Structures are given as C-alpha cells and as structure tokens.
Tab-separated table of C-alpha atoms in Angstrom:
chain	number	residue	atom	x	y	z
O	1	MET	CA	-0.087	39.449	23.651
O	2	SER	CA	-3.637	38.119	23.260
O	3	VAL	CA	-4.897	35.681	25.842
O	4	HIS	CA	-6.778	34.016	23.003
O	5	ALA	CA	-3.704	33.133	20.968
O	6	ALA	CA	-4.102	29.984	18.861
O	7	PRO	CA	-2.674	26.794	20.371
O	8	ARG	CA	0.629	25.604	19.076
O	9	LEU	CA	0.221	22.704	16.652
O	10	SER	CA	2.315	19.587	17.065
O	11	ARG	CA	5.027	19.814	14.425
O	12	GLY	CA	7.800	17.376	15.157
O	13	PRO	CA	7.765	13.645	14.494
O	14	VAL	CA	6.223	11.321	17.032
O	15	GLN	CA	8.909	10.080	19.387
O	16	ARG	CA	9.702	6.376	19.073
O	17	ALA	CA	8.476	5.634	22.594
O	18	GLU	CA	5.107	7.131	21.645
O	19	ARG	CA	4.680	5.050	18.488
O	20	ALA	CA	2.876	1.736	18.236
O	21	LEU	CA	5.159	-0.956	16.824
O	22	ALA	CA	2.652	-2.725	14.568
O	23	PRO	CA	1.983	0.075	12.022
O	24	ASP	CA	5.684	0.746	11.411
O	25	LEU	CA	6.503	-2.969	11.266
O	26	ALA	CA	3.693	-3.583	8.775
O	27	ARG	CA	4.748	-0.712	6.514
O	28	GLY	CA	8.394	-1.725	6.496
O	29	ALA	CA	7.767	-5.395	5.805
O	30	MET	CA	5.015	-4.839	3.247
O	31	LEU	CA	7.228	-2.594	1.148
O	32	LEU	CA	8.759	-5.897	0.040
O	33	ILE	CA	5.360	-6.972	-1.308
O	34	ILE	CA	5.031	-3.633	-3.104
O	35	ALA	CA	8.487	-4.103	-4.618
O	36	LEU	CA	7.718	-7.631	-5.826
O	37	ALA	CA	4.428	-6.553	-7.390
O	38	ASN	CA	5.791	-3.455	-9.095
O	39	VAL	CA	8.966	-5.038	-10.406
O	40	ALA	CA	6.963	-7.752	-12.166
O	41	GLY	CA	4.892	-5.084	-13.864
O	42	VAL	CA	7.979	-3.148	-14.914
O	43	VAL	CA	9.783	-6.204	-16.300
O	44	PHE	CA	6.812	-7.300	-18.421
O	45	ALA	CA	5.412	-3.782	-19.080
O	46	SER	CA	1.961	-4.967	-18.065
O	47	GLN	CA	-0.631	-4.829	-15.312
O	48	PRO	CA	-0.651	-7.263	-13.631
O	49	GLY	CA	2.932	-8.165	-14.379
O	50	LEU	CA	3.382	-11.785	-15.400
O	51	ASP	CA	5.020	-14.091	-17.883
O	52	ASP	CA	2.017	-15.601	-19.708
O	53	THR	CA	4.075	-18.541	-20.998
O	54	PRO	CA	5.926	-19.656	-17.845
O	55	GLU	CA	8.229	-22.652	-17.720
O	56	GLY	CA	9.928	-24.444	-14.836
O	57	VAL	CA	10.416	-22.363	-11.707
O	58	ASP	CA	8.549	-19.421	-13.253
O	59	ARG	CA	5.320	-21.387	-12.871
O	60	GLY	CA	5.718	-21.568	-9.108
O	61	LEU	CA	6.763	-17.926	-8.909
O	62	ASN	CA	3.708	-16.823	-10.884
O	63	PHE	CA	1.525	-18.867	-8.542
O	64	LEU	CA	3.017	-17.266	-5.423
O	65	LEU	CA	2.848	-13.762	-6.885
O	66	PHE	CA	-0.866	-14.090	-7.562
O	67	GLU	CA	-1.620	-15.711	-4.230
O	68	LEU	CA	0.381	-13.411	-1.970
O	69	VAL	CA	1.543	-10.298	-3.842
O	70	HIS	CA	-0.481	-8.940	-6.762
O	71	ALA	CA	-3.382	-6.773	-5.513
O	72	ARG	CA	-2.483	-7.801	-1.965
O	73	GLY	CA	0.113	-5.222	-0.960
O	74	TYR	CA	-1.576	-1.888	-1.625
O	75	PRO	CA	-4.620	-2.755	0.579
O	76	VAL	CA	-2.240	-2.954	3.554
O	77	PHE	CA	-1.079	0.599	2.929
O	78	ALA	CA	-4.680	1.704	2.393
O	79	VAL	CA	-5.605	0.339	5.839
O	80	MET	CA	-2.546	2.001	7.355
O	81	PHE	CA	-3.306	5.280	5.578
O	82	GLY	CA	-6.716	5.499	7.221
O	83	TYR	CA	-5.225	4.425	10.519
O	84	GLY	CA	-2.481	7.030	10.294
O	85	LEU	CA	-4.894	9.825	9.424
O	86	VAL	CA	-6.781	9.248	12.682
O	87	GLN	CA	-3.512	9.023	14.633
O	88	LEU	CA	-2.354	12.338	13.186
O	89	ALA	CA	-5.675	13.986	14.014
O	90	HIS	CA	-5.543	12.661	17.578
O	91	ARG	CA	-2.016	13.981	17.966
O	92	GLN	CA	-3.068	17.431	16.834
O	93	ASP	CA	-6.078	17.300	19.147
O	94	ALA	CA	-3.800	16.463	22.063
O	95	SER	CA	-1.593	19.460	21.252
O	96	GLY	CA	-4.577	21.752	21.809
O	97	ALA	CA	-5.475	22.419	18.178
O	98	THR	CA	-9.079	23.219	17.351
O	99	PRO	CA	-11.027	20.940	14.965
O	100	LYS	CA	-10.717	23.632	12.296
O	101	GLN	CA	-6.927	23.750	12.702
O	102	VAL	CA	-6.679	19.959	12.589
O	103	ARG	CA	-8.760	19.874	9.419
O	104	SER	CA	-6.525	22.530	7.879
O	105	VAL	CA	-3.358	20.564	8.658
O	106	LEU	CA	-4.760	17.337	7.239
O	107	ILE	CA	-6.047	18.949	4.063
O	108	HIS	CA	-2.744	20.795	3.578
O	109	ARG	CA	-0.781	17.579	4.028
O	110	ASN	CA	-2.995	15.635	1.628
O	111	LEU	CA	-2.818	18.340	-1.016
O	112	TRP	CA	0.942	18.003	-0.884
O	113	LEU	CA	0.543	14.219	-1.252
O	114	VAL	CA	-1.337	14.858	-4.491
O	115	ALA	CA	1.558	17.042	-5.644
O	116	PHE	CA	4.044	14.336	-4.638
O	117	GLY	CA	1.985	11.835	-6.601
O	118	PHE	CA	1.974	13.950	-9.746
O	119	ALA	CA	5.742	14.442	-9.566
O	120	HIS	CA	6.288	10.743	-8.828
O	121	ALA	CA	4.193	9.693	-11.818
O	122	ALA	CA	5.609	12.273	-14.209
O	123	LEU	CA	9.243	11.582	-13.360
O	124	LEU	CA	9.379	7.938	-12.287
O	125	PHE	CA	6.456	5.513	-12.294
O	126	TYR	CA	2.927	5.528	-13.718
O	127	GLY	CA	1.511	3.268	-10.963
O	128	ASP	CA	1.587	5.981	-8.325
O	129	PHE	CA	-0.692	5.750	-5.286
O	130	LEU	CA	0.341	8.967	-3.534
O	131	GLY	CA	-2.005	11.140	-5.557
O	132	ALA	CA	-4.909	8.830	-4.824
O	133	TYR	CA	-3.968	8.807	-1.130
O	134	GLY	CA	-4.046	12.587	-1.121
O	135	ILE	CA	-7.476	12.771	-2.760
O	136	VAL	CA	-8.895	10.077	-0.484
O	137	GLY	CA	-7.311	11.778	2.532
O	138	ILE	CA	-9.069	15.041	1.736
O	139	VAL	CA	-12.422	13.294	1.343
O	140	MET	CA	-11.943	11.351	4.567
O	141	THR	CA	-10.971	14.505	6.456
O	142	LEU	CA	-14.025	16.399	5.269
O	143	VAL	CA	-16.610	13.611	5.333
O	144	LEU	CA	-15.540	10.861	7.749
O	145	LEU	CA	-13.065	12.057	10.373
O	146	ARG	CA	-15.428	13.703	12.869
O	147	ARG	CA	-18.352	11.332	12.414
O	148	GLY	CA	-19.800	9.398	15.345
O	149	GLU	CA	-19.486	5.731	16.214
O	150	ARG	CA	-22.758	4.645	14.606
O	151	PHE	CA	-21.794	6.243	11.307
O	152	HIS	CA	-18.425	4.477	11.222
O	153	ARG	CA	-20.127	1.108	11.641
O	154	ILE	CA	-21.334	1.511	8.068
O	155	VAL	CA	-17.901	0.406	6.882
O	156	LEU	CA	-18.382	-2.968	8.590
O	157	VAL	CA	-21.625	-3.428	6.670
O	158	LEU	CA	-19.861	-2.553	3.418
O	159	TRP	CA	-17.167	-5.130	4.101
O	160	ALA	CA	-19.804	-7.757	4.868
O	161	LEU	CA	-21.511	-6.980	1.560
O	162	SER	CA	-18.144	-7.262	-0.184
O	163	ALA	CA	-17.672	-10.720	1.316
O	164	VAL	CA	-21.066	-11.755	-0.077
O	165	GLN	CA	-20.086	-10.315	-3.450
O	166	ILE	CA	-16.920	-12.403	-3.452
O	167	LEU	CA	-18.938	-15.537	-2.706
O	168	VAL	CA	-21.184	-14.769	-5.675
O	169	ILE	CA	-18.227	-14.104	-7.990
O	170	GLY	CA	-16.550	-17.266	-6.689
O	171	ALA	CA	-19.617	-19.331	-7.583
O	172	LEU	CA	-19.675	-17.782	-11.074
O	173	VAL	CA	-15.965	-18.503	-11.501
O	174	ALA	CA	-16.366	-22.115	-10.439
O	175	SER	CA	-19.215	-22.604	-12.895
O	176	ARG	CA	-17.458	-20.839	-15.759
O	177	VAL	CA	-14.138	-22.577	-15.167
O	178	LEU	CA	-15.832	-25.980	-15.407
O	179	GLU	CA	-17.419	-24.925	-18.708
O	180	GLY	CA	-14.190	-23.444	-20.029
O	181	LEU	CA	-11.799	-26.242	-19.099
O	182	GLY	CA	-9.394	-27.189	-21.865
O	183	GLY	CA	-8.966	-23.655	-23.184
O	184	SER	CA	-5.619	-21.940	-23.622
O	185	ALA	CA	-6.274	-18.307	-22.668
O	186	PRO	CA	-3.775	-16.470	-20.438
O	187	LEU	CA	-4.865	-14.062	-17.751
O	188	PRO	CA	-5.788	-10.719	-19.331
O	189	ALA	CA	-3.074	-8.137	-18.723
O	190	GLY	CA	-3.031	-4.535	-19.889
O	191	HIS	CA	0.058	-3.263	-21.725
O	192	ILE	CA	1.667	-0.203	-20.085
O	193	ASP	CA	3.181	2.056	-22.752
O	194	SER	CA	5.403	4.046	-20.395
O	195	LEU	CA	7.157	0.893	-19.194
O	196	ALA	CA	8.044	-0.107	-22.754
O	197	ALA	CA	8.928	3.368	-24.062
O	198	PRO	CA	12.306	3.562	-25.852
O	199	GLY	CA	13.340	6.872	-24.245
O	200	TYR	CA	12.855	8.834	-21.048
O	201	LEU	CA	10.958	11.718	-22.642
O	202	GLU	CA	8.576	9.302	-24.351
O	203	SER	CA	8.032	7.456	-21.077
O	204	MET	CA	7.289	10.713	-19.274
O	205	LEU	CA	4.699	11.741	-21.854
O	206	ASP	CA	3.087	8.311	-21.588
O	207	ARG	CA	3.016	8.516	-17.790
O	208	LEU	CA	1.333	11.905	-17.863
O	209	GLY	CA	-1.492	10.264	-19.793
O	210	GLU	CA	-1.597	7.083	-17.716
O	211	TRP	CA	-1.494	8.581	-14.212
O	212	PRO	CA	-4.931	10.258	-14.157
O	213	MET	CA	-6.726	7.086	-15.260
O	214	HIS	CA	-4.723	4.909	-12.870
O	215	THR	CA	-5.546	7.294	-10.017
O	216	LEU	CA	-9.259	7.200	-10.831
O	217	THR	CA	-9.309	3.395	-10.908
O	218	VAL	CA	-7.738	3.050	-7.450
O	219	LEU	CA	-9.816	5.708	-5.638
O	220	PRO	CA	-12.357	3.078	-4.441
O	221	PHE	CA	-9.744	1.953	-1.897
O	222	ILE	CA	-11.350	4.584	0.319
O	223	MET	CA	-13.438	1.710	1.706
O	224	ILE	CA	-10.250	-0.059	2.775
O	225	ALA	CA	-8.846	3.129	4.308
O	226	TRP	CA	-12.144	3.679	6.123
O	227	LEU	CA	-11.703	0.323	7.854
O	228	GLY	CA	-8.305	1.591	9.013
O	229	MET	CA	-10.029	4.638	10.498
O	230	TRP	CA	-12.479	2.396	12.327
O	231	ALA	CA	-9.606	0.340	13.766
O	232	ALA	CA	-7.641	3.435	14.782
O	233	ARG	CA	-10.602	4.820	16.717
O	234	ARG	CA	-10.378	1.646	18.840
O	235	ARG	CA	-6.584	1.744	19.128
O	236	VAL	CA	-6.413	-1.809	17.815
O	237	LEU	CA	-2.716	-1.655	16.946
O	238	GLU	CA	-1.684	0.475	19.919
O	239	GLU	CA	-3.267	-2.085	22.254
O	240	PRO	CA	-2.903	-5.442	20.456
O	241	ALA	CA	-3.129	-7.504	23.657
O	242	ARG	CA	-6.614	-6.110	24.339
O	243	HIS	CA	-7.713	-6.891	20.771
O	244	LYS	CA	-5.930	-10.215	20.240
O	245	THR	CA	-9.152	-12.119	19.437
O	246	LEU	CA	-10.184	-9.534	16.852
O	247	LEU	CA	-6.685	-9.581	15.332
O	248	ALA	CA	-6.573	-13.385	15.211
O	249	TRP	CA	-9.932	-13.698	13.461
O	250	THR	CA	-9.083	-10.854	11.078
O	251	ALA	CA	-5.788	-12.515	10.133
O	252	VAL	CA	-7.408	-15.890	9.500
O	253	LEU	CA	-10.466	-14.638	7.641
O	254	GLY	CA	-8.756	-11.813	5.762
O	255	LEU	CA	-5.867	-13.867	4.432
O	256	GLY	CA	-8.130	-16.888	3.996
O	257	VAL	CA	-10.449	-14.970	1.671
O	258	ALA	CA	-7.516	-13.426	-0.215
O	259	ILE	CA	-5.754	-16.751	-0.731
O	260	ALA	CA	-8.900	-18.672	-1.656
O	261	GLY	CA	-10.071	-15.928	-3.989
O	262	GLY	CA	-6.679	-15.700	-5.637
O	263	LEU	CA	-6.313	-19.443	-6.202
O	264	PRO	CA	-8.046	-19.784	-9.612
O	265	ALA	CA	-6.053	-16.912	-11.146
O	266	ALA	CA	-2.853	-18.206	-9.560
O	267	LEU	CA	-3.409	-21.634	-11.124
O	268	VAL	CA	-4.087	-20.086	-14.539
O	269	SER	CA	-1.008	-17.849	-14.265
O	270	ALA	CA	1.159	-20.874	-13.478
O	271	GLY	CA	-0.184	-22.840	-16.437
O	272	TRP	CA	-1.677	-25.463	-14.129
O	273	LEU	CA	-5.278	-24.624	-15.006
O	274	HIS	CA	-6.317	-24.229	-18.648
O	275	VAL	CA	-9.478	-22.276	-19.359
O	276	ASP	CA	-11.015	-20.157	-22.098
O	277	GLU	CA	-10.858	-16.365	-22.317
O	278	SER	CA	-14.122	-15.701	-20.481
O	279	ALA	CA	-13.169	-17.922	-17.546
O	280	ALA	CA	-9.679	-16.372	-17.369
O	281	GLY	CA	-11.221	-12.912	-17.121
O	282	LEU	CA	-13.537	-13.990	-14.311
O	283	THR	CA	-10.681	-15.534	-12.327
O	284	LEU	CA	-8.804	-12.237	-12.531
O	285	MET	CA	-11.917	-10.351	-11.374
O	286	LEU	CA	-12.208	-12.655	-8.351
O	287	HIS	CA	-8.488	-12.231	-7.686
O	288	GLY	CA	-8.788	-8.445	-7.564
O	289	ALA	CA	-11.976	-8.376	-5.484
O	290	SER	CA	-10.609	-10.790	-2.880
O	291	GLY	CA	-7.287	-8.935	-2.674
O	292	MET	CA	-8.750	-6.166	-0.528
O	293	PHE	CA	-9.190	-8.666	2.313
O	294	ALA	CA	-5.420	-9.164	2.395
O	295	GLY	CA	-5.121	-5.606	3.735
O	296	PRO	CA	-6.676	-6.159	7.151
O	297	GLY	CA	-5.387	-9.732	7.115
O	298	TYR	CA	-1.734	-8.798	6.791
O	299	VAL	CA	-2.109	-5.866	9.189
O	300	ALA	CA	-3.634	-8.184	11.795
O	301	VAL	CA	-0.683	-10.559	11.443
O	302	PHE	CA	1.726	-7.745	12.251
O	303	GLY	CA	-0.480	-6.686	15.142
O	304	LEU	CA	-0.175	-10.187	16.578
O	305	ILE	CA	3.597	-10.158	16.042
O	306	ALA	CA	3.847	-6.800	17.807
O	307	LYS	CA	1.876	-8.210	20.741
O	308	ARG	CA	4.582	-10.825	21.270
O	309	VAL	CA	7.551	-8.463	20.861
O	310	THR	CA	8.563	-7.030	24.206
O	311	ARG	CA	11.880	-5.645	23.004
O	312	PRO	CA	12.432	-5.232	19.245
O	313	GLY	CA	15.570	-6.980	18.003
O	314	SER	CA	17.693	-6.024	15.039
O	315	VAL	CA	15.333	-7.415	12.383
O	316	VAL	CA	12.133	-5.943	13.827
O	317	GLY	CA	13.982	-2.708	14.568
O	318	ALA	CA	15.241	-2.407	11.002
O	319	LEU	CA	11.841	-3.153	9.469
O	320	SER	CA	10.201	-0.635	11.792
O	321	ALA	CA	12.833	1.953	10.880
O	322	LEU	CA	11.875	1.523	7.233
O	323	GLY	CA	8.206	1.718	8.196
O	324	ARG	CA	8.838	5.127	9.742
O	325	ARG	CA	10.380	6.141	6.410
O	326	SER	CA	7.999	4.261	4.129
O	327	LEU	CA	7.411	7.216	1.791
O	328	SER	CA	11.153	7.486	1.125
O	329	GLY	CA	11.406	3.711	0.704
O	330	TYR	CA	8.524	3.697	-1.759
O	331	LEU	CA	9.983	6.493	-3.881
O	332	PHE	CA	13.456	4.930	-3.810
O	333	GLN	CA	11.985	1.799	-5.367
O	334	SER	CA	10.659	3.783	-8.308
O	335	VAL	CA	14.067	5.366	-8.863
O	336	ALA	CA	15.598	1.889	-8.823
O	337	TRP	CA	13.139	0.502	-11.397
O	338	LEU	CA	13.866	3.407	-13.716
O	339	VAL	CA	17.639	3.036	-13.438
O	340	LEU	CA	17.859	-0.760	-13.416
O	341	LEU	CA	14.967	-1.975	-15.568
O	342	ALA	CA	13.818	0.656	-18.082
O	343	PRO	CA	14.541	-0.194	-21.769
O	344	PHE	CA	16.535	3.040	-22.182
O	345	THR	CA	18.712	2.531	-19.075
O	346	LEU	CA	20.303	-0.719	-17.838
O	347	ALA	CA	17.385	-2.979	-18.866
O	348	LEU	CA	18.611	-5.717	-16.510
O	349	GLY	CA	15.322	-7.604	-16.518
O	350	ASN	CA	15.980	-9.305	-19.856
O	351	ARG	CA	19.727	-9.907	-19.626
O	352	PHE	CA	20.073	-12.870	-17.277
O	353	GLY	CA	17.736	-15.672	-18.254
O	354	SER	CA	14.299	-15.691	-16.669
O	355	PRO	CA	12.918	-12.115	-16.419
O	356	THR	CA	10.692	-13.222	-13.537
O	357	VAL	CA	13.580	-14.556	-11.464
O	358	THR	CA	15.818	-11.600	-12.325
O	359	GLY	CA	13.117	-9.106	-11.460
O	360	LEU	CA	12.358	-10.705	-8.113
O	361	ILE	CA	16.043	-10.816	-7.177
O	362	ILE	CA	16.330	-7.113	-8.015
O	363	ALA	CA	13.180	-6.344	-6.009
O	364	VAL	CA	14.484	-8.104	-2.900
O	365	THR	CA	17.888	-6.438	-3.264
O	366	VAL	CA	16.369	-2.966	-3.600
O	367	TRP	CA	14.089	-3.539	-0.609
O	368	LEU	CA	16.982	-4.798	1.539
O	369	THR	CA	18.935	-1.691	0.565
O	370	THR	CA	16.124	0.513	1.851
O	371	VAL	CA	15.982	-1.508	5.081
O	372	LEU	CA	19.691	-0.996	5.696
O	373	VAL	CA	19.615	2.717	4.846
O	374	ALA	CA	16.563	3.254	7.070
O	375	ARG	CA	18.327	1.495	9.944
O	376	LEU	CA	21.358	3.743	9.478
O	377	LEU	CA	19.170	6.869	9.454
O	378	ASP	CA	17.370	5.605	12.528
O	379	LYS	CA	20.623	5.255	14.457
O	380	ARG	CA	21.419	8.845	13.522
O	381	LYS	CA	17.884	9.931	14.501
O	382	GLN	CA	17.307	11.329	11.007
O	383	ALA	CA	14.005	11.262	9.143
O	384	GLY	CA	13.748	9.921	5.628
O	385	PRO	CA	14.284	12.628	2.989
O	386	ALA	CA	10.741	12.421	1.632
O	387	GLU	CA	9.254	12.530	5.137
O	388	PHE	CA	11.407	15.551	5.951
O	389	VAL	CA	10.247	17.433	2.862
O	390	LEU	CA	6.587	16.557	3.392
O	391	ARG	CA	6.753	17.672	7.016
O	392	ARG	CA	8.375	21.003	6.097
O	393	LEU	CA	5.792	21.627	3.378
O	394	THR	CA	2.950	20.746	5.726
O	395	TYR	CA	4.038	22.582	8.862
O	396	GLY	CA	6.537	25.148	7.616
O	397	PRO	CA	10.284	25.682	8.203
O	398	ARG	CA	10.035	25.267	12.000
O	399	ALA	CA	8.867	21.645	11.682
C-alpha cells in the first residue's frame, strides 16, 4: 500500500448538527415564492405570469406578486448556490482533499446539474434553472473559487454599480411614466408556447427549443451567486450573531430596493396606474433589475431569524427539512404543474373562477405537500430522492 495514497473525499451528507440553520430555512421557505411565481406563469402561459385585465381581488394579488414574488425568488437561490459551493469546497478541503480533487468533485457535480436541467426542461418545465446553475457552477469553480480576498471584493463594486444603474432607470421610469399617464398598455409579457401546447409531445418539442434561450438569459445571475461566495467566505450565515449588523442592513436595503423598484410595475399590473406602452416596458425593466436585490435581502432576513432560534420548533424544523431537500421539492413542483395545470392534463387553472386565485391556491397546496413529505423523510433520516441520485452520480455508489 502506497504511503502517498490519495485522501478520502467526504461523501456523505453533512450531519444536521454541522449545518447552519439559515441556508436550509431560506431554501425551504423560498420554495413557496418559486411556486407562486411559476404557477402564475403556467396558468397564463406567459413570462411573467399575470392576468393583464384583473378585476377585484386579482388586482391586489397581481400587485403582491410583482412586489414580492416575480423576479424575487430565484435571486435567493442564486445567492445560496454560491454560498453552498464554497461550503462544499470547504468540506472537501477539511476531509484532506487536494485543490485538484476538490475542483474535480465540483465540476463533476455541476456537469450533472446541467444534465438534470436538460432532463427537467425536456420532460417537465421550460423555465429550468438547474442547467444554468451547473454552467455557472463550473465557471465559478474554475475562475472564482480559489481567488484571494481582494479579487472577491470586485463583486461588491459590481453591486454598487448595479444600485447606481437602478437609480438611473428609476429616474427614467419616473419621467416616462409622467409623460405616458393616461395610456392603457399592459405590462409586456412573452407567450410561452410549451405552456399552451395541446399535447405532451408538442410541449416537449417546444421546451427543447425554449430551454437553451431561457438558460442563456439567466446566466448573468453569476453576479448574484458571486455575492453568495463572498458571504460564505466570511461565514455570515454560520455565525449570524457576529454579522447581525451586516444582516440587518442587507435586509433593509436589499428588500427596500426590490420593493421600491417593483412598485411601478406592480401598480401597472394591478390596473392602478395607467401608462403607455413605452412606460410599461420601462417599469418592467426596473422591476427585473431591482429584483436581484431581493436575493441578499431575503437571505439576510432568514439569517436574522436563525440568530434568534435557539431550538428549532416544528415549523422551522419542517421548513429546514425541505431546505435540505430543495432540489427534490423544486422538481416535485414541476411535476405538479404538468399534472394539475397543463391544457392536456387536468387543466385546473381555468375551471374554478379566477385563474390567479386558483393557481395561487394550488401553489400553496403543492408547497405545503413538499414541506410535509420533507418532514417525514427527515424523521426517517432519508435524503430527498433527487439529492440521493445527484450524490450517487457525483461521488459514486459508496456515497
């Protein structure tokens, strides 16, 4: 036996006592936001998903969706993706793996995420993020992971520039809205062919064409994931008490920018602000640009909650259990949309009055189902099925 045998890589899941509460809590809770955003898109076969002629309660629901949900959920998972990549690398480092071995594990895992994303899009849902996560994960592993502290500060400069950009867009929106008052244009929304396809085979063919373009358009979230890397290097969520001031300011400023930036589009979507087509397009641009700030904002909120939780109760425990199985929860949602909402299956979205209300009720029900199943699996100390498969593919049959 060689005395220079390679160190044994860490293969099993992180034990619960070793895990920080905040990341799992954030993932589990924010899967509700993902469900609400995606179900609206599925019901109306558009991106973003909205009823452009709302009446009654639908006006208020549109307003809340654009303020708190649309383009505000995926940035949370982008932050947590970058954070988790650093955590995984640190865990492999602690097991004695060399930098080359750690890089190999991360690239292998992210290549499988790309494969998961392709299968997810082809079989279930065009709006897949797993493929983009895999591509971004490979780039981050090769370009960012082993960089020094001064290099990683670049991401803070980029976020500062983004804040300035939002101020500029906000000023343009304010000016254009005043000029365009009295118009009747809805928010621009792109039709999604696969969500309106009359049969499963047709929807699959549409998704195969839609997925590559969707993946390309969301790749810029690498800047959001990079901020997660920066935070992970400082153990912000593992040690929330030590970073409570940073978390508090991030929560206030992040969510403040997201809510303020989303307000014009939210008012237009609710039918409470009437503008022309040009102004409507600018409000949607501001809405999307400001949404990235909801990522660190929401994550900081959960960091502050975790700081106050000394012993997780049933609710926090269940949400955290889902967070540890977030990949399975995410994929289960897509199965549910296909079975419950597709035109060629049950098509429940248009059978019970308001499609917006029906869709949101279904979204909450599906999310609660995943919470309960995750809690049951947690009591049995079983991983989620998707996590189990990904781990076996990444580390081999002994994982």
